[in-house]
Coordinates of C-alpha atoms and ligand atoms in Angstrom, one line a residue:
M98 CA 22.0 8.7 27.7
T99 CA 19.1 11.2 27.9
Q100 CA 15.5 10.2 28.6
L101 CA 14.7 10.7 24.9
E102 CA 17.6 8.6 23.8
K103 CA 16.3 5.7 25.9
V104 CA 13.1 5.6 24.0
Y105 CA 14.2 6.6 20.5
R106 CA 17.5 5.6 19.0
T107 CA 19.4 8.8 18.4
E108 CA 23.0 7.7 18.2
L109 CA 22.7 6.3 14.6
L110 CA 21.3 8.6 12.0
Y111 CA 18.5 7.5 9.7
P112 CA 19.8 7.0 6.1
L113 CA 19.7 9.7 3.5
L114 CA 16.6 8.7 1.5
F115 CA 14.1 10.2 -0.9
H116 CA 10.7 8.5 -0.6
R117 CA 8.5 8.9 -3.7
A118 CA 5.4 8.2 -1.6
L119 CA 6.0 11.7 -0.1
N120 CA 5.5 13.4 -3.4
P121 CA 2.1 15.2 -2.9
R122 CA 1.2 14.6 -6.6
R123 CA 1.4 10.9 -6.0
M124 CA -0.9 11.3 -3.0
A125 CA -3.3 13.3 -5.3
L126 CA -3.2 10.5 -7.9
A127 CA -4.2 7.9 -5.3
L128 CA -7.0 10.1 -4.1
T129 CA -8.4 10.9 -7.5
A130 CA -8.3 7.2 -8.4
Q131 CA -10.9 6.8 -5.6
G132 CA -13.0 9.6 -7.2
L133 CA -12.1 12.1 -4.5
A134 CA -11.1 15.8 -4.8
T135 CA -7.5 16.8 -4.0
P136 CA -5.7 20.1 -3.3
N137 CA -4.2 21.6 -6.5
F138 CA -0.4 21.3 -6.1
D139 CA 0.2 23.7 -9.0
E140 CA -1.1 26.5 -6.7
P141 CA 0.9 27.6 -3.6
F142 CA 0.6 25.0 -0.8
A143 CA 2.0 24.3 2.7
Y144 CA 3.5 20.8 3.4
M145 CA 4.9 19.5 6.6
E146 CA 6.9 16.3 7.4
M147 CA 6.8 15.2 11.0
G148 CA 9.9 13.2 11.8
F149 CA 11.9 13.9 8.6
G150 CA 15.1 12.0 9.2
Q151 CA 18.0 13.6 7.4
G152 CA 15.4 15.6 5.4
L153 CA 16.2 14.5 1.8
S154 CA 12.6 14.1 0.8
L155 CA 11.8 17.6 2.2
V156 CA 14.8 19.2 0.6
M157 CA 14.1 17.7 -2.8
L158 CA 10.4 18.5 -2.7
A159 CA 11.1 22.0 -1.7
A160 CA 13.6 22.4 -4.5
A161 CA 11.1 21.1 -7.1
N162 CA 8.2 23.2 -5.8
P163 CA 9.5 26.7 -5.3
H164 CA 5.9 28.0 -5.3
A165 CA 5.2 26.0 -2.1
Q166 CA 6.4 26.2 1.5
F167 CA 7.8 23.1 3.3
Y168 CA 8.1 22.6 7.0
G169 CA 9.4 19.9 9.3
V170 CA 10.1 18.9 12.9
D171 CA 12.5 16.2 14.1
L172 CA 13.8 15.1 17.5
I173 CA 17.4 14.5 16.5
A174 CA 19.6 17.6 16.3
D175 CA 22.0 16.1 13.8
H176 CA 19.0 15.3 11.5
V177 CA 17.9 18.9 11.7
A178 CA 21.4 20.3 11.2
Y179 CA 21.9 18.1 8.1
T180 CA 18.7 19.2 6.5
E181 CA 19.3 22.9 7.3
G182 CA 22.8 22.6 6.0
L183 CA 21.7 21.1 2.7
A184 CA 18.9 23.6 2.3
K185 CA 21.1 26.5 3.1
A186 CA 23.9 25.4 0.7
A187 CA 21.3 25.0 -2.1
G188 CA 19.9 28.5 -1.3
L189 CA 16.4 27.1 -0.6
T190 CA 14.2 29.8 1.0
N191 CA 11.0 27.7 1.2
L192 CA 12.1 25.1 3.7
H193 CA 11.7 25.7 7.5
V194 CA 12.7 23.0 9.9
R195 CA 13.0 22.8 13.7
Q196 CA 14.4 20.4 16.2
Q197 CA 11.4 19.7 18.3
D198 CA 9.6 16.8 20.0
F199 CA 6.1 16.2 18.7
L200 CA 5.0 16.4 22.3
S201 CA 5.9 20.1 22.5
L202 CA 4.4 21.3 19.2
V203 CA 2.2 24.4 19.4
P204 CA -0.1 24.5 16.4
S205 CA -0.3 28.3 16.5
D206 CA 3.4 28.4 15.7
W207 CA 2.8 27.0 12.3
P208 CA 0.6 27.9 9.3
A209 CA -2.4 25.8 8.2
M210 CA -1.2 22.9 6.1
D211 CA -2.4 21.3 2.9
V212 CA -0.4 18.2 3.5
I213 CA 1.1 16.7 6.6
A214 CA 3.2 13.5 6.2
A215 CA 4.5 11.1 8.8
H216 CA 6.6 8.5 7.1
G217 CA 8.4 5.9 9.1
V218 CA 7.0 7.3 12.3
W219 CA 3.7 5.7 13.4
S220 CA 5.1 2.3 14.3
W221 CA 8.3 3.6 15.9
V222 CA 7.0 6.0 18.5
G223 CA 4.7 5.3 21.4
P224 CA 1.1 6.2 22.1
Q225 CA 1.9 9.7 23.4
P226 CA 3.9 11.0 20.4
R227 CA 1.3 9.5 18.1
A228 CA -1.4 11.3 20.1
A229 CA 0.6 14.5 19.8
V230 CA 0.9 14.1 16.0
R231 CA -2.9 13.5 15.8
Q232 CA -3.6 16.6 17.9
F233 CA -1.3 18.6 15.7
V234 CA -2.9 17.3 12.5
D235 CA -6.3 18.0 14.0
A236 CA -5.3 21.6 14.6
A237 CA -3.2 22.3 11.6
L238 CA -4.6 20.4 8.6
K239 CA -6.9 22.5 6.3
P240 CA -10.3 21.1 5.2
G241 CA -9.6 18.9 2.2
G242 CA -6.0 18.6 3.3
L243 CA -4.1 15.3 3.2
F244 CA -2.4 13.3 5.9
F245 CA 0.1 10.7 4.8
V246 CA 1.0 7.9 7.2
S247 CA 3.1 4.8 6.8
Y248 CA 3.3 2.0 9.3
N249 CA 4.1 -1.7 9.9
V250 CA 1.1 -3.9 9.4
R251 CA 0.4 -6.6 12.0
T252 CA -0.6 -9.1 9.3
G253 CA 2.9 -9.3 7.7
W254 CA 5.0 -8.5 10.8
A255 CA 3.5 -10.5 13.6
A256 CA 5.9 -13.4 13.2
M257 CA 8.8 -11.0 13.7
V258 CA 7.9 -9.9 17.2
P259 CA 10.1 -12.5 19.1
F260 CA 12.9 -11.8 16.7
R261 CA 12.9 -8.1 17.2
D262 CA 12.7 -8.6 21.0
A263 CA 15.7 -10.9 20.9
L264 CA 17.7 -8.5 18.6
K265 CA 16.9 -5.5 20.8
R266 CA 17.9 -7.5 24.0
A267 CA 21.2 -8.5 22.4
F268 CA 21.9 -4.9 21.4
H269 CA 21.2 -3.6 24.8
N270 CA 23.3 -6.3 26.5
G271 CA 26.2 -5.7 24.1
I272 CA 29.4 -3.7 24.7
G273 CA 31.0 -1.0 22.6
D274 CA 29.6 1.8 20.5
A275 CA 26.1 1.5 19.0
E276 CA 27.3 0.2 15.6
T277 CA 29.5 -2.5 17.2
R278 CA 26.7 -3.6 19.5
L279 CA 24.3 -3.7 16.5
K280 CA 26.7 -5.8 14.4
N281 CA 27.2 -8.3 17.2
A282 CA 23.5 -8.5 17.9
V283 CA 22.9 -9.4 14.3
V284 CA 25.6 -12.1 14.4
Q285 CA 23.9 -13.5 17.5
M286 CA 20.6 -13.8 15.6
R287 CA 22.4 -15.7 12.9
T288 CA 23.9 -18.0 15.5
L289 CA 20.4 -18.5 17.0
E290 CA 19.0 -19.3 13.6
S291 CA 21.8 -21.9 13.0
T292 CA 20.7 -23.8 16.1
Q293 CA 17.6 -25.0 14.1
A294 CA 15.4 -23.3 16.7
L295 CA 11.9 -24.3 16.0
Y296 CA 10.8 -20.7 16.0
F297 CA 12.8 -20.0 12.8
R298 CA 11.6 -23.2 11.2
A299 CA 8.0 -22.5 11.9
N300 CA 8.4 -18.9 10.6
P301 CA 10.5 -19.0 7.5
T302 CA 9.9 -15.2 6.8
V303 CA 12.1 -14.5 9.9
S304 CA 15.1 -16.0 8.1
V305 CA 14.3 -14.0 5.0
R306 CA 14.3 -10.8 7.1
L307 CA 17.5 -11.7 8.9
K308 CA 19.2 -11.9 5.5
Q309 CA 17.8 -8.5 4.6
I310 CA 19.0 -7.0 7.9
E311 CA 22.5 -8.3 7.2
G312 CA 22.6 -6.2 4.0
E313 CA 21.1 -3.0 5.5
T314 CA 22.8 0.1 6.9
P315 CA 23.2 0.2 10.7
G316 CA 21.1 3.5 10.7
Y317 CA 18.1 1.8 9.0
V318 CA 18.3 -1.3 11.2
A319 CA 18.5 0.8 14.4
H320 CA 15.5 2.9 13.5
E321 CA 13.5 0.0 12.3
Y322 CA 14.1 -2.5 15.1
L323 CA 15.7 -1.0 18.1
N324 CA 13.4 1.7 19.4
D325 CA 11.5 1.1 22.6
E326 CA 8.3 1.3 20.6
W327 CA 7.7 -1.0 17.6
C328 CA 3.9 -1.0 17.2
L329 CA 2.1 -3.1 14.6
F330 CA -1.2 -1.9 13.3
D331 CA -4.2 -3.1 11.3
V332 CA -5.5 -0.6 8.8
A333 CA -8.8 -0.6 10.8
E334 CA -7.1 0.6 13.9
V335 CA -5.3 3.5 12.1
A336 CA -8.5 4.4 10.3
T337 CA -10.4 4.5 13.6
E338 CA -7.8 6.7 15.3
L339 CA -7.8 9.1 12.4
A340 CA -11.6 9.1 12.0
A341 CA -11.6 10.6 15.5
I342 CA -10.0 13.7 14.1
G343 CA -12.2 13.8 11.0
L344 CA -9.9 12.0 8.5
S345 CA -11.0 9.4 6.0
Y346 CA -9.0 6.8 4.1
G347 CA -8.2 8.1 0.6
G348 CA -6.0 5.3 -0.9
S349 CA -2.5 3.9 -0.9
T350 CA 0.4 5.8 -2.4
H351 CA 1.9 2.4 -3.2
L352 CA -0.3 2.7 -6.2
Q353 CA -0.5 -1.0 -7.2
D354 CA -2.0 -1.7 -3.8
N355 CA -5.2 0.0 -5.0
V356 CA -5.7 -2.3 -7.9
N357 CA -8.0 -5.3 -7.3
D358 CA -6.6 -7.4 -10.2
L359 CA -3.2 -7.2 -8.6
T360 CA -4.1 -7.6 -4.9
V361 CA -7.1 -10.0 -4.9
R362 CA -6.9 -13.5 -6.4
A363 CA -9.7 -14.6 -8.7
E364 CA -10.9 -17.2 -6.1
A365 CA -11.1 -14.5 -3.4
I366 CA -12.9 -11.8 -5.4
A367 CA -16.4 -12.8 -4.3
L368 CA -15.4 -12.7 -0.7
F369 CA -13.7 -9.4 -1.2
N370 CA -16.7 -7.8 -3.0
A371 CA -19.1 -9.1 -0.3
E372 CA -17.2 -7.1 2.3
P373 CA -19.4 -4.0 2.8
S374 CA -16.9 -1.5 4.2
L375 CA -13.9 0.1 2.4
I376 CA -11.6 -0.5 5.4
G377 CA -12.9 -4.1 5.7
R378 CA -11.8 -4.6 2.1
E379 CA -8.4 -3.0 2.8
T380 CA -8.0 -5.4 5.7
L381 CA -8.7 -8.3 3.4
R382 CA -6.2 -7.0 0.9
D383 CA -3.6 -7.0 3.6
V384 CA -4.4 -10.6 4.5
F385 CA -4.3 -11.7 0.8
Q386 CA -0.9 -10.1 0.4
N387 CA 0.5 -10.8 3.9
K388 CA 1.1 -7.0 3.9
Q389 CA 4.0 -5.7 5.9
F390 CA 4.0 -2.0 5.3
R391 CA 1.2 0.5 4.3
R392 CA 1.8 3.9 2.9
D393 CA -1.7 5.5 3.0
V394 CA -3.2 8.9 2.4
Y395 CA -6.1 10.2 4.5
V396 CA -8.2 13.2 3.7
R397 CA -9.9 15.7 5.9
G398 CA -13.5 15.9 4.6
P399 CA -13.4 13.7 1.5
R400 CA -15.2 15.3 -1.4
P401 CA -16.4 12.8 -4.0
L402 CA -16.3 14.3 -7.5
S403 CA -19.0 13.8 -10.2
A404 CA -17.8 12.0 -13.4
P405 CA -17.5 15.3 -15.4
E406 CA -15.6 17.0 -12.5
L407 CA -13.3 14.0 -12.3
A408 CA -12.7 13.9 -16.1
I409 CA -11.6 17.6 -15.9
L410 CA -9.3 17.0 -13.0
H411 CA -7.7 14.0 -14.6
A412 CA -7.2 15.9 -17.9
Q413 CA -5.3 18.6 -16.0
M414 CA -2.9 16.1 -14.3
R415 CA 0.6 16.2 -15.7
F416 CA 2.8 13.2 -16.3
A417 CA 6.4 12.7 -17.2
A418 CA 8.0 9.6 -18.7
F419 CA 10.8 7.9 -16.8
M420 CA 11.1 4.9 -19.2
T421 CA 11.2 4.5 -23.0
P422 CA 8.6 2.4 -24.7
E423 CA 11.2 -0.3 -25.3
Q424 CA 12.0 -0.5 -21.6
L425 CA 8.4 -1.6 -20.9
D426 CA 9.2 -5.0 -22.4
H427 CA 11.7 -5.6 -19.6
V428 CA 9.7 -4.6 -16.5
E429 CA 6.7 -5.9 -14.6
L430 CA 4.2 -4.3 -12.2
K431 CA 4.4 -6.4 -9.1
T432 CA 2.5 -6.9 -5.9
E433 CA 3.1 -9.5 -3.3
I434 CA 0.8 -11.9 -5.1
A435 CA 0.6 -10.9 -8.7
S436 CA 2.5 -9.3 -11.6
A437 CA 1.4 -7.7 -14.9
K438 CA 3.2 -6.7 -18.1
L439 CA 2.4 -3.2 -19.3
N440 CA 3.9 -3.4 -22.7
G441 CA 0.8 -3.4 -25.0
P442 CA 0.5 -1.0 -27.9
I443 CA -1.5 1.5 -25.8
H444 CA 1.0 1.5 -23.0
K445 CA 3.9 2.0 -25.5
A446 CA 2.0 4.8 -27.3
F447 CA 1.3 6.5 -24.0
V448 CA 5.0 6.4 -22.9
A449 CA 6.1 7.4 -26.4
A450 CA 3.8 10.5 -26.4
L451 CA 5.6 11.7 -23.3
Q452 CA 9.2 11.2 -24.4
A453 CA 9.8 14.7 -25.6
A454 CA 8.3 16.5 -22.6
P455 CA 5.8 16.1 -19.8
L456 CA 2.2 16.6 -20.8
T457 CA -1.2 16.8 -19.1
L458 CA -3.4 13.8 -19.6
G459 CA -5.6 16.0 -21.8
E460 CA -2.6 16.7 -24.1
V461 CA -1.6 13.0 -24.2
M462 CA -5.2 12.1 -25.2
A463 CA -5.0 14.6 -28.1
H464 CA -2.1 12.6 -29.5
P465 CA -3.3 10.9 -32.8
S466 CA -2.2 7.4 -31.5
L467 CA -4.4 7.8 -28.4
A468 CA -7.3 9.9 -29.6
A469 CA -9.7 7.0 -29.5
M470 CA -9.2 6.4 -25.7
N471 CA -12.0 7.4 -23.3
P472 CA -10.9 9.6 -20.4
N473 CA -11.4 6.9 -17.8
A474 CA -9.3 4.4 -19.7
A475 CA -6.6 7.0 -20.3
F476 CA -6.4 7.8 -16.5
G477 CA -6.4 4.1 -15.7
T478 CA -3.5 3.6 -18.1
A479 CA -1.5 6.5 -16.7
F480 CA -2.2 5.3 -13.1
L481 CA -0.8 1.8 -13.8
L482 CA 2.2 3.2 -15.6
C483 CA 2.9 5.4 -12.6
A484 CA 2.6 2.4 -10.3
L485 CA 5.2 0.7 -12.6
G486 CA 7.5 3.8 -12.4
A487 CA 7.3 4.3 -16.2
L488 CA 5.5 7.6 -15.6
V489 CA 5.4 10.0 -12.7
P490 CA 2.9 12.6 -11.8
A491 CA 4.9 15.7 -12.5
T492 CA 5.4 19.4 -11.7
R493 CA 5.4 22.0 -14.5
H494 CA 9.2 22.4 -14.2
Q495 CA 11.6 20.4 -16.3
A496 CA 14.6 22.2 -14.8
L497 CA 15.1 24.5 -11.8
P498 CA 18.2 26.3 -10.4
T499 CA 17.1 25.2 -6.9
V500 CA 17.2 21.5 -8.0
D501 CA 20.6 22.0 -9.7
R502 CA 22.0 23.5 -6.5
V503 CA 20.7 20.6 -4.4
N504 CA 22.4 18.2 -6.7
A505 CA 25.7 20.2 -6.8
E506 CA 25.7 20.1 -3.0
L507 CA 25.0 16.3 -2.9
D508 CA 27.8 15.8 -5.4
R509 CA 30.1 17.9 -3.3
R510 CA 29.2 15.8 -0.2
Q511 CA 29.7 12.6 -2.3
T512 CA 26.6 11.1 -0.9
K513 CA 25.2 7.9 -2.4
A514 CA 21.7 9.4 -2.4
A515 CA 19.7 9.7 -5.6
R516 CA 19.7 13.1 -7.2
A517 CA 16.9 15.7 -7.1
N518 CA 14.7 16.0 -10.1
A519 CA 12.6 19.1 -11.0
L520 CA 9.7 17.0 -12.2
V521 CA 9.1 14.9 -9.1
G522 CA 11.3 16.1 -6.3
G523 CA 13.9 13.4 -6.1
G524 CA 15.0 9.9 -7.0
W525 CA 14.0 8.2 -10.2
A526 CA 10.3 8.6 -9.6
Ligands
SAM820 C1 12.4 6.2 10.8 S1 12.8 7.9 10.8 C2 11.9 8.3 9.3 C3 12.5 9.6 8.6 C4 11.8 10.0 7.4 N1 10.5 10.4 7.6 C5 11.9 9.0 6.3 O1 10.9 8.2 6.1 O2 13.0 8.8 5.7 C6 11.7 8.6 12.0 C7 12.1 10.0 12.4 O3 11.2 10.5 13.4 C8 11.9 11.2 14.4 N2 11.2 11.2 15.6 C9 10.9 10.1 16.4 N3 10.2 10.5 17.5 C10 10.0 11.8 17.5 C11 9.4 12.7 18.3 N4 8.9 12.4 19.5 N5 9.4 14.0 17.9 C12 10.0 14.4 16.8 N6 10.6 13.6 15.9 C13 10.6 12.3 16.3 C14 13.2 10.6 14.4 O4 14.2 11.4 14.9 C15 13.5 10.1 13.0 O5 14.2 11.1 12.3

């Protein structure tokens, strides 16, 4: 085992996943909902993912945005090889990845970035790699650029600390290959739970998690629970660390988490509104929801827009429908503490207007059934429908040869991964 393998699990590959939170247009949506300016992703842009796993998000985003350049670094040679292989087979010329430790990054080797993303990284590496990522972001992110970071939140995970320690110990004490040791470690946790240990009884969420772990792939469980580092954060800690390099909180890409009606109960709203700071209110939201995972976007030098500027920006945003109006009857927008139906006449008219092709918000509002809507209400409706997954913030392309080639290669490899989509990058939304 190398020194690196001791601190980061490298023997089990991270699963092949596309994360819609990594779509830069979703980040832009979160930001403009807070009234802030965003880079224009219809223009050429540079996007970097730090710690990209098997690179599916990068590959799909690169395929759907041929006018942009995508970059990535990852520690694990097999991750890099998989990503490079997929990109090469699909003939992508705008994806550039390297096997490299964050600790050895030299900013002058890379162009200035409009977006840097670290998904599934912050909680699973130690203070040194985190500091290296921050230094890189400080050096490479353009003014007005976005930094996406996701991490495990202390509020919702604190009870799991003894469980993860026990699981990791059982894994390390086990014999056999990594997958066998992991399987046996999970069985040991189930045995421990069956002893009626008071810890499990006092923390019922631990049993819920154990059940989830039993249904997960070994790669996911290894990368979530078995690294040396497993750091839980409050939003205030992350915001403070990032403020030191000039970044400000710009919103959650888990869009419903920005919505007060869905994250703050009526009896708590006075307390929430009395909290003077933005980050203080986000901290309260995490408490209200017992939040486990945050997917946040930060901005270098936030630029608040005037109401007319915002209206112009919103009118230019393009949306595509991923549901029919009828499907709205069967789904709910959910958070940890609330849910909402979005199947009123306006919601249905909105989704109906987009059935034939993606449209900008300005074009949707010109539709006779929606012409009476004011721009703010129209953006609010589009935002909620995006949170639901009925709409997505979309590119200008409905089909692209690069996307077709990625899908052909995924088919050839018979992966279970979602297929690329020219409108959004990948997955269903
Ligand atoms: C949990 S995975 C997340 C992968 C991907 N971002 C996603 O969300 O699907 C974390 C990734 O970070 C990489 N990583 C961890 N420590 C690193 C380091 N010091 N330098 C570069 N990459 C690192 C790992 O190899 C792994 O692929």
